[in-house]
Short mmCIF file of C-alpha atoms in Angstrom, two decimals:
data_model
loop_
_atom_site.label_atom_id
_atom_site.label_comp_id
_atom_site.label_asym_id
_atom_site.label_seq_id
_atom_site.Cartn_x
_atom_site.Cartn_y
_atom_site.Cartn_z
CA UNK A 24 110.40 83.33 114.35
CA UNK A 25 112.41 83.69 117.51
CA UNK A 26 112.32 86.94 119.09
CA UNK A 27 115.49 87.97 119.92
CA UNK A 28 115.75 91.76 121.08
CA UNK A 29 116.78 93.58 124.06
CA UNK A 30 113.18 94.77 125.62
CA UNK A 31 111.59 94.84 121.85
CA UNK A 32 111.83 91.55 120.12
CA UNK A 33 114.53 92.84 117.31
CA UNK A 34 116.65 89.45 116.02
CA UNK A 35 120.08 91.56 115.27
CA UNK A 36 122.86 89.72 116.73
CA UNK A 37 125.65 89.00 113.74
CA UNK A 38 124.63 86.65 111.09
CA UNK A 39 125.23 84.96 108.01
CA UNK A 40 122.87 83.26 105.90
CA UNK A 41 123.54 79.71 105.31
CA UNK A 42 121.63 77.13 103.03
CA UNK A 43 122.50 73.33 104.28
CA UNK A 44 121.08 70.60 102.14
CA UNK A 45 117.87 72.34 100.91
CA UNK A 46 116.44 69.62 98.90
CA UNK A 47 114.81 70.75 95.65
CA UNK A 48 111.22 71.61 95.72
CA UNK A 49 108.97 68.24 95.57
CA UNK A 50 112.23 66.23 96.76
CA UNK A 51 112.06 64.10 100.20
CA UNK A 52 114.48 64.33 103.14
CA UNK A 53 117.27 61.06 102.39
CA UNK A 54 118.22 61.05 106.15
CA UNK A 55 122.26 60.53 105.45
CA UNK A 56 124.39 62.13 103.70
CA UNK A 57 125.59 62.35 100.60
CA UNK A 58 126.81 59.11 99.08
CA UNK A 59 129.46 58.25 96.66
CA UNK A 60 129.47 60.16 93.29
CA UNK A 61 126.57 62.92 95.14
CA UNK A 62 128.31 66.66 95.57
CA UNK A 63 127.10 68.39 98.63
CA UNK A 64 125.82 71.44 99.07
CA UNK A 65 127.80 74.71 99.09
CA UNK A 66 127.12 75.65 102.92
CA UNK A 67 126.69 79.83 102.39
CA UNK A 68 128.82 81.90 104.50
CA UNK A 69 130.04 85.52 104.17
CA UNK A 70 133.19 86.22 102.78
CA UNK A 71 136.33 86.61 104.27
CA UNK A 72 136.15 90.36 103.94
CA UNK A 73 132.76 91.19 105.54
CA UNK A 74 133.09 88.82 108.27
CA UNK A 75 136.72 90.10 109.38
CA UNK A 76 135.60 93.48 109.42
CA UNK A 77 132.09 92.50 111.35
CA UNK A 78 135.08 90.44 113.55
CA UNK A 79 136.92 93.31 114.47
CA UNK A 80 133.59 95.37 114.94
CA UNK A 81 132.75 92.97 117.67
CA UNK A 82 135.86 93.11 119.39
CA UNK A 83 135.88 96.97 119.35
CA UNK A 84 132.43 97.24 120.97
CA UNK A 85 132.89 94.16 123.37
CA UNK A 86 134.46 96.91 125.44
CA UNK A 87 131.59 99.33 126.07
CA UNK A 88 129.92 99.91 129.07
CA UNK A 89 126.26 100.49 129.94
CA UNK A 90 124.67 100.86 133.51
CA UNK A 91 121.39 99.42 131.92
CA UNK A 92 122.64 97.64 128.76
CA UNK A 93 125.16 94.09 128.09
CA UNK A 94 127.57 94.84 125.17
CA UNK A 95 126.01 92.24 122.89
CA UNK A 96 122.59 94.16 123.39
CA UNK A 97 124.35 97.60 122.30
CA UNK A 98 125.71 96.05 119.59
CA UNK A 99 121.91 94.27 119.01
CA UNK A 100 119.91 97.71 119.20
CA UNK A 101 122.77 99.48 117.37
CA UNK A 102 122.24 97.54 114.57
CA UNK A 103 118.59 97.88 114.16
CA UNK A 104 116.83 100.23 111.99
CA UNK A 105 114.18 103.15 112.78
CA UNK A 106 110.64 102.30 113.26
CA UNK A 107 108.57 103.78 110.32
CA UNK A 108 111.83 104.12 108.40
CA UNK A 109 111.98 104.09 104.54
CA UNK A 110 114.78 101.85 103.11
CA UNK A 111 116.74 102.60 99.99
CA UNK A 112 117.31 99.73 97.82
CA UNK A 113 119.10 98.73 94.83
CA UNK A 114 120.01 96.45 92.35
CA UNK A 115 123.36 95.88 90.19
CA UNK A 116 122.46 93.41 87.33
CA UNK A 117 119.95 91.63 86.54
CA UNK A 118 116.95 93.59 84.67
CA UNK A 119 113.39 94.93 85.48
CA UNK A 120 111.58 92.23 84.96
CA UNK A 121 113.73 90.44 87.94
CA UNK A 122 114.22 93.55 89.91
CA UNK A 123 109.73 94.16 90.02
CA UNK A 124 109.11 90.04 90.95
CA UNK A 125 111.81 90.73 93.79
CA UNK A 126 110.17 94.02 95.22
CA UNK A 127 106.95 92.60 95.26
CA UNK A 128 108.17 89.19 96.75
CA UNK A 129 109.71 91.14 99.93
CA UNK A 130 107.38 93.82 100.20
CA UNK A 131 105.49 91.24 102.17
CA UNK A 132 107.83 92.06 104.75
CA UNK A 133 106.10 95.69 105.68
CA UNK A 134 102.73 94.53 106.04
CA UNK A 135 103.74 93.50 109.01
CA UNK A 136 106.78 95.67 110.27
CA UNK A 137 106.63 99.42 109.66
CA UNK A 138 109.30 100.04 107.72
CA UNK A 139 108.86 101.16 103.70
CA UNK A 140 110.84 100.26 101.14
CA UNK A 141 112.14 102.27 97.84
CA UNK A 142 113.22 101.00 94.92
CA UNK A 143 113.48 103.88 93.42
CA UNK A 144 111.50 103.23 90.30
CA UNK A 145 111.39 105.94 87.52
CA UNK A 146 107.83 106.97 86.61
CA UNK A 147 109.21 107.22 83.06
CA UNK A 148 110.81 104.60 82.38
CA UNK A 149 109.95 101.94 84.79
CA UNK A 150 113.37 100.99 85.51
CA UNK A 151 114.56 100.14 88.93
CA UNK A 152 117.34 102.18 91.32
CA UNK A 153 120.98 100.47 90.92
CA UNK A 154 124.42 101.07 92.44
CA UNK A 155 127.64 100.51 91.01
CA UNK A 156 131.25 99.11 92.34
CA UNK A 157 132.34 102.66 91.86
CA UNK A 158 130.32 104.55 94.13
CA UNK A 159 131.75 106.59 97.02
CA UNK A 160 128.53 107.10 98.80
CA UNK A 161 126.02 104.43 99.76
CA UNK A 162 122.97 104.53 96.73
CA UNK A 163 120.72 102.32 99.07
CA UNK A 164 120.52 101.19 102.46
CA UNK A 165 120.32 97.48 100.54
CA UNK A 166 122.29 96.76 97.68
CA UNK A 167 121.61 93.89 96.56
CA UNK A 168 123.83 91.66 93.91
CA UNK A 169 123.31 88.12 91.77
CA UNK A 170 126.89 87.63 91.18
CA UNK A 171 128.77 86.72 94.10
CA UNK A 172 128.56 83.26 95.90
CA UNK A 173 125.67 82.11 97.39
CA UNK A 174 122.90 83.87 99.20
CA UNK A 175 123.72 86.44 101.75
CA UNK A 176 122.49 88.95 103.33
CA UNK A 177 124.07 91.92 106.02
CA UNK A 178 121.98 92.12 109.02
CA UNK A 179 120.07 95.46 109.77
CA UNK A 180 122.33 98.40 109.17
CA UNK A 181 125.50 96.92 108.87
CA UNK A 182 124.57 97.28 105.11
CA UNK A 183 125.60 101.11 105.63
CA UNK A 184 128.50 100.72 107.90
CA UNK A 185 131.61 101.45 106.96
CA UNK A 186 133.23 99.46 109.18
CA UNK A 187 131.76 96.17 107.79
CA UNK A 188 130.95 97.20 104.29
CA UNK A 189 131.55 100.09 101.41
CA UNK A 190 129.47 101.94 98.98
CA UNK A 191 131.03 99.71 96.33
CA UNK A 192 129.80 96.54 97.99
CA UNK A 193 126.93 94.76 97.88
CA UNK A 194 125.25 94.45 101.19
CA UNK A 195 122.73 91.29 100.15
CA UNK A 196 123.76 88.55 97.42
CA UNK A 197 121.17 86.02 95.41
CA UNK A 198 123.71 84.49 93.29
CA UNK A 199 122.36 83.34 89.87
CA UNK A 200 119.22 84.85 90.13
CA UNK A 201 119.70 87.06 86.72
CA UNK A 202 120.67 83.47 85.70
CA UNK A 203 117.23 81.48 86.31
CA UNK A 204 115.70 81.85 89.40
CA UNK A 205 115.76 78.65 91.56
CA UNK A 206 112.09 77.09 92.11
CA UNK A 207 111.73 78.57 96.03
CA UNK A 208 113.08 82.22 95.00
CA UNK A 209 110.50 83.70 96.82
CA UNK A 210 111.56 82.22 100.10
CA UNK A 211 115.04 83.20 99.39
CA UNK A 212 114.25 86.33 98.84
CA UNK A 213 112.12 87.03 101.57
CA UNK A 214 114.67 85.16 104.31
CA UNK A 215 117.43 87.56 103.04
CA UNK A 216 115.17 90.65 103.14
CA UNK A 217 114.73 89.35 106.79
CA UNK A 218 118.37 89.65 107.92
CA UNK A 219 118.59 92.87 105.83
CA UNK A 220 115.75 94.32 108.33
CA UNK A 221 117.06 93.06 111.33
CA UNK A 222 116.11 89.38 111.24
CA UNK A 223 118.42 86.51 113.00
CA UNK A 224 118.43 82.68 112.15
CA UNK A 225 115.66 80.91 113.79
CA UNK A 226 118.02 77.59 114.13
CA UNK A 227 120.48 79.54 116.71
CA UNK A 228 117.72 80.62 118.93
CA UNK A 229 118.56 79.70 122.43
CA UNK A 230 115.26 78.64 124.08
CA UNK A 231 114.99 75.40 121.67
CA UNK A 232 118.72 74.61 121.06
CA UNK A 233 118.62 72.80 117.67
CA UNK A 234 120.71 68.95 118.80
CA UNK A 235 122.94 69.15 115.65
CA UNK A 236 125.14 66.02 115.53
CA UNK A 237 128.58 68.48 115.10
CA UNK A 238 130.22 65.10 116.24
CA UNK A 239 131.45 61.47 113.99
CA UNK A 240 129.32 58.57 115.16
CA UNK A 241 131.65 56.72 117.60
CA UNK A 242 134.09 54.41 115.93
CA UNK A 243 133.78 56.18 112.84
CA UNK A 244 136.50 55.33 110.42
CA UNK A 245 137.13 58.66 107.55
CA UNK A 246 135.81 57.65 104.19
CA UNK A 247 135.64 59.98 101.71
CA UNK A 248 134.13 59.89 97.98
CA UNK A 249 135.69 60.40 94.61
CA UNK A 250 135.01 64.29 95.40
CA UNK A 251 137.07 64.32 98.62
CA UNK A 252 133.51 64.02 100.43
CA UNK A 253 133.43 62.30 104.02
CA UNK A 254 130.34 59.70 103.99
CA UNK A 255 129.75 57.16 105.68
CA UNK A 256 131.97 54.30 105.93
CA UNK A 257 131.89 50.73 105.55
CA UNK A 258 129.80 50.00 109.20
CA UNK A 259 127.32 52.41 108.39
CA UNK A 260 128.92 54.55 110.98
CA UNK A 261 128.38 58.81 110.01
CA UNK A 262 130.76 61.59 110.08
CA UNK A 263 129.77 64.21 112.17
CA UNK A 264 129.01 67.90 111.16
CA UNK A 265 132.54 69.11 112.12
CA UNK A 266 133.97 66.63 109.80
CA UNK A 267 131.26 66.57 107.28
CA UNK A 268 131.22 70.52 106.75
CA UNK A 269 135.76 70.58 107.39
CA UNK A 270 135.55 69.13 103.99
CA UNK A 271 135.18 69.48 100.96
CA UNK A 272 133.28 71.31 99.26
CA UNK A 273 133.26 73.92 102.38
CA UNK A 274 136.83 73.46 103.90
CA UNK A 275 135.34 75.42 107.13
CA UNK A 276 136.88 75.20 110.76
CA UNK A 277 134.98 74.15 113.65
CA UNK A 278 134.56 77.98 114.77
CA UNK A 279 132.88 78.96 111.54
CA UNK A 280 130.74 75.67 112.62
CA UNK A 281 130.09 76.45 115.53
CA UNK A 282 129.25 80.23 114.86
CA UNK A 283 126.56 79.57 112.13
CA UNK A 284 124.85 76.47 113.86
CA UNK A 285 125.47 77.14 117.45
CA UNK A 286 122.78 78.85 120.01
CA UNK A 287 123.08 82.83 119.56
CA UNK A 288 123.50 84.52 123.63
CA UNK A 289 120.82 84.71 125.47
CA UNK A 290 121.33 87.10 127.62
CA UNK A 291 120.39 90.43 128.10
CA UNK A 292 117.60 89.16 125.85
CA UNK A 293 113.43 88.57 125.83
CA UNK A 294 113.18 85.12 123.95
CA UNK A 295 109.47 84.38 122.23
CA UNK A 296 108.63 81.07 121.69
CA UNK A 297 110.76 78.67 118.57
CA UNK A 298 109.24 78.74 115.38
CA UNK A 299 110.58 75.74 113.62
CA UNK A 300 108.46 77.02 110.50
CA UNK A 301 109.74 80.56 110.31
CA UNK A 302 111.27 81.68 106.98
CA UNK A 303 114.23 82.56 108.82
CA UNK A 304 114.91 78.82 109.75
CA UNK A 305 117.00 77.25 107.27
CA UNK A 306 115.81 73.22 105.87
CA UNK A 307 118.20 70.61 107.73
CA UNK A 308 117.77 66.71 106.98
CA UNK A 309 117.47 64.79 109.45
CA UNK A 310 120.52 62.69 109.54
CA UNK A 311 121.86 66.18 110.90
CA UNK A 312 119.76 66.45 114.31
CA UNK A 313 120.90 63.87 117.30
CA UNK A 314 117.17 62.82 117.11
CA UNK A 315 116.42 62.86 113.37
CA UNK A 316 113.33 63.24 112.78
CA UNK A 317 112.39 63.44 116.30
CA UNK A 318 114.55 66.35 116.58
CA UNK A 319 112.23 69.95 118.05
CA UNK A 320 113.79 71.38 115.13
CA UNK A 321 113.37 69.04 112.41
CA UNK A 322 110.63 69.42 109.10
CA UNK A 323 110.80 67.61 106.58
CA UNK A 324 111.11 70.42 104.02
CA UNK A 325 112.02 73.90 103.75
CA UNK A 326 109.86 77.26 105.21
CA UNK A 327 108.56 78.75 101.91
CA UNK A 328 106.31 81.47 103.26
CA UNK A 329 106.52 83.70 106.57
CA UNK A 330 104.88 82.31 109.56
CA UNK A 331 102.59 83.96 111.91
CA UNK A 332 105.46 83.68 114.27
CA UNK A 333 107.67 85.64 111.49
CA UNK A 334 104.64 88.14 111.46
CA UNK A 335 104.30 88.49 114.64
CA UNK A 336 108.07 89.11 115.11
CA UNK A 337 107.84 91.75 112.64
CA UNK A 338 105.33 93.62 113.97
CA UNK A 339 107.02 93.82 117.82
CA UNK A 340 110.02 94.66 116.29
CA UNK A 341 109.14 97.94 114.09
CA UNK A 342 106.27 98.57 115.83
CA UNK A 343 103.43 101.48 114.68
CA UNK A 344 101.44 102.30 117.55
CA UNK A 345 103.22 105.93 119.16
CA UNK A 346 104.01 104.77 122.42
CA UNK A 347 105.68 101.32 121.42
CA UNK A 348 107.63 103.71 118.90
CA UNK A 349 108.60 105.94 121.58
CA UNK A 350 109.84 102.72 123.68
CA UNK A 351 112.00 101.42 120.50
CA UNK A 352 113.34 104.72 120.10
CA UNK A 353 114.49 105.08 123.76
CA UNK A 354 116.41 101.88 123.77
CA UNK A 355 118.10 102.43 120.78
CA UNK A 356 119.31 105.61 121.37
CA UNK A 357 120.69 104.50 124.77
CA UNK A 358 122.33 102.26 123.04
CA UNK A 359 124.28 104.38 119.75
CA UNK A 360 125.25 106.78 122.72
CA UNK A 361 126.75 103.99 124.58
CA UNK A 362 128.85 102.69 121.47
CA UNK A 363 129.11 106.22 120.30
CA UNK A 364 131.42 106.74 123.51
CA UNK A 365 134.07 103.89 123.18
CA UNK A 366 137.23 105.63 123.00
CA UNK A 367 138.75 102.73 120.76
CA UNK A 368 136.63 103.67 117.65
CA UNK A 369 137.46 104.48 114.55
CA UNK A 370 136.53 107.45 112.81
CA UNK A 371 134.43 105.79 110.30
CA UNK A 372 132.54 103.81 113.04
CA UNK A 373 132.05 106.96 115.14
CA UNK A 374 130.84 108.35 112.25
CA UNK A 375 128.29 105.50 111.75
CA UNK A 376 126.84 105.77 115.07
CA UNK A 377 126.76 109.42 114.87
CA UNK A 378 124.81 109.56 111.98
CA UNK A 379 122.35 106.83 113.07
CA UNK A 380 122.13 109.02 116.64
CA UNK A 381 121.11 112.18 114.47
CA UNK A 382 117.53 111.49 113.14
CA UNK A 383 116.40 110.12 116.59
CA UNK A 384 117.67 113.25 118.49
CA UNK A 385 116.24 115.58 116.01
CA UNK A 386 112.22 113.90 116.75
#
């Protein structure tokens, strides 16, 4: 798992969880794309409305100033939750059965970082917290959903922001999963539980740029399938990522590209060493890597359980030992008092870092 994190090895720059060509479990890596009569892959993204609001967000805070702190670390440490810090979470849909094999899938998580996590289940009937489209206040700190598209997940606590997300929203999406769970659920689940605490992709870390081929091979000549696909064409010759992905089935622009694979900043960050196996690291095939299978950041299948890399990045990032607390704490509050002070906020986002200031100053 990369460590990402301003002095503390937190991964909480702005995210969205994407799933590119995961093959089905016991499947092997084709290295090309899809041929003829083959759908892609949906390529998971947020929607529109969460990542215009987290858009605007950006551009409000890209404004504060810090004698000790960049603005992308504010916004990093803002973003991150209290060490030792019990999460709220609930469901909408799906039913206990589902709701118990995901809680004890993620609770993996805090073994290893010291946060807990509440699901709110009733002694007497065994059934598991929910929230509803209609609520005016927040019912978790993760809200989780099976019925929007694809698999999602808010970073940190953008899921209680109001700037980026509302009590009637979910804040972390496994579409289908009330459905039929897919055969590597329990990696889903636990790779959206790890943007939900804090948890970046391990693909955008900076230290090992992944060599995506965003480019057409050269002379490549647009071929496309009975689905509207690009493949290759007649010499063999590959579109390139930007093409591939800028059609259909994902339609998406290069910046949306470019701002899910790309390297995440590096600076004003401590950068621990690439973990190509970490549950945050999304499956690519090869033909998608400059190098194939030669690529640093090639495997030939997807991360199903956390590394000791992911472990270890846990455990840095909500630390338990006092003093490592105390350090945490310090950053972070530096950091809510800096954004707390922009003069360009809006009420509800002043309100948001006010709230997360409150518990820190009252220790």
């Amino acid at each position: 798992m990369s460590k990402f994190a301003s002095g503390v090895n937190a991964m909480l720059l702005l995210s969205c969880a994407i799933i590119v060509g995961s093959p089905p479990a016991g499947s092997q890596d084709t290295g090309a794309p899809a041929g003829a009569g083959t759908k892609l892959p949906i390529v998971e993204r947020y929607p529109d409305r969460l990542e215009a609001r987290m858009e605007l967000r950006r551009r409000t805070l890209s404004t504060v100033r810090s004698p000790t702190l960049s603005p992308q670390s504010i916004v990093t440490l803002t973003k991150r939750w209290q060490p030792a810090q019990t999460l709220k979470i609930a469901f909408r849909g799906g039913d206990t059965s589902l709701h118990q094999e995901i809680a004890t899938a993620v609770a993996e998580w805090t073994q290893f970082a010291n946060l807990k996590f509440d699901f709110g289940v009733d002694p007497a009937t065994g059934k598991y917290r929910t929230w509803n489209m209609s609520d005016s206040n927040f019912a978790a700190d993760i809200r989780v959903s099976f019925d929007q598209r694809g698999y999602y997940s808010l970073v940190g606590n953008d899921s209680t922001n109001r700037t980026v997300t509302r009590p009637g929203e979910e804040s972390l999406n496994l579409q289908g999963f009330d459905q039929g769970k897919p055969a590597d659920w329990k990696a889903v689940a636990l790779h959206e539980f790890g943007h939900a605490i804090g948890f970046e992709h391990e693909h955008q870390n900076p230290l090992v740029p992944c060599d995506f081929r965003f480019n057409d091979d050269p002379g490549y000549v647009p071929t496309t399938d009975s689905f509207g696909q690009y493949t290759p064409d007649n010499q063999s010759r590959r579109p390139g990522l930007y093409t591939l992905l800028g059609g259909p089935p994902n339609n998406w622009p290069a910046v949306v590209v470019d701002f899910n694979l790309k390297p995440l900043p590096s600076h004003a960050y401590e950068i621990g060493p690439f973990d190509k196996t970490s549950i945050m690291k999304y499956f690519f095939p090869d033909w998608m890597f400059v190098a194939g299978t030669n690529s640093p950041c090639y495997t030939g299948g997807e991360s199903l359980v956390l590394s000791d890399g992911d472990k270890q990045g846990a455990t840095k990032a909500y630390p338990r030992a006092p003093e490592s607390i105390r350090s945490v704490s310090s950053l972070r509050t530096q950091a809510l008092e800096a954004a707390a002070n922009v003069k360009s906020l809006s009420p509800a986002a002043l309100q948001h870092f006010q709230e997360a200031l409150k518990p820190v100053q009252d220790r």
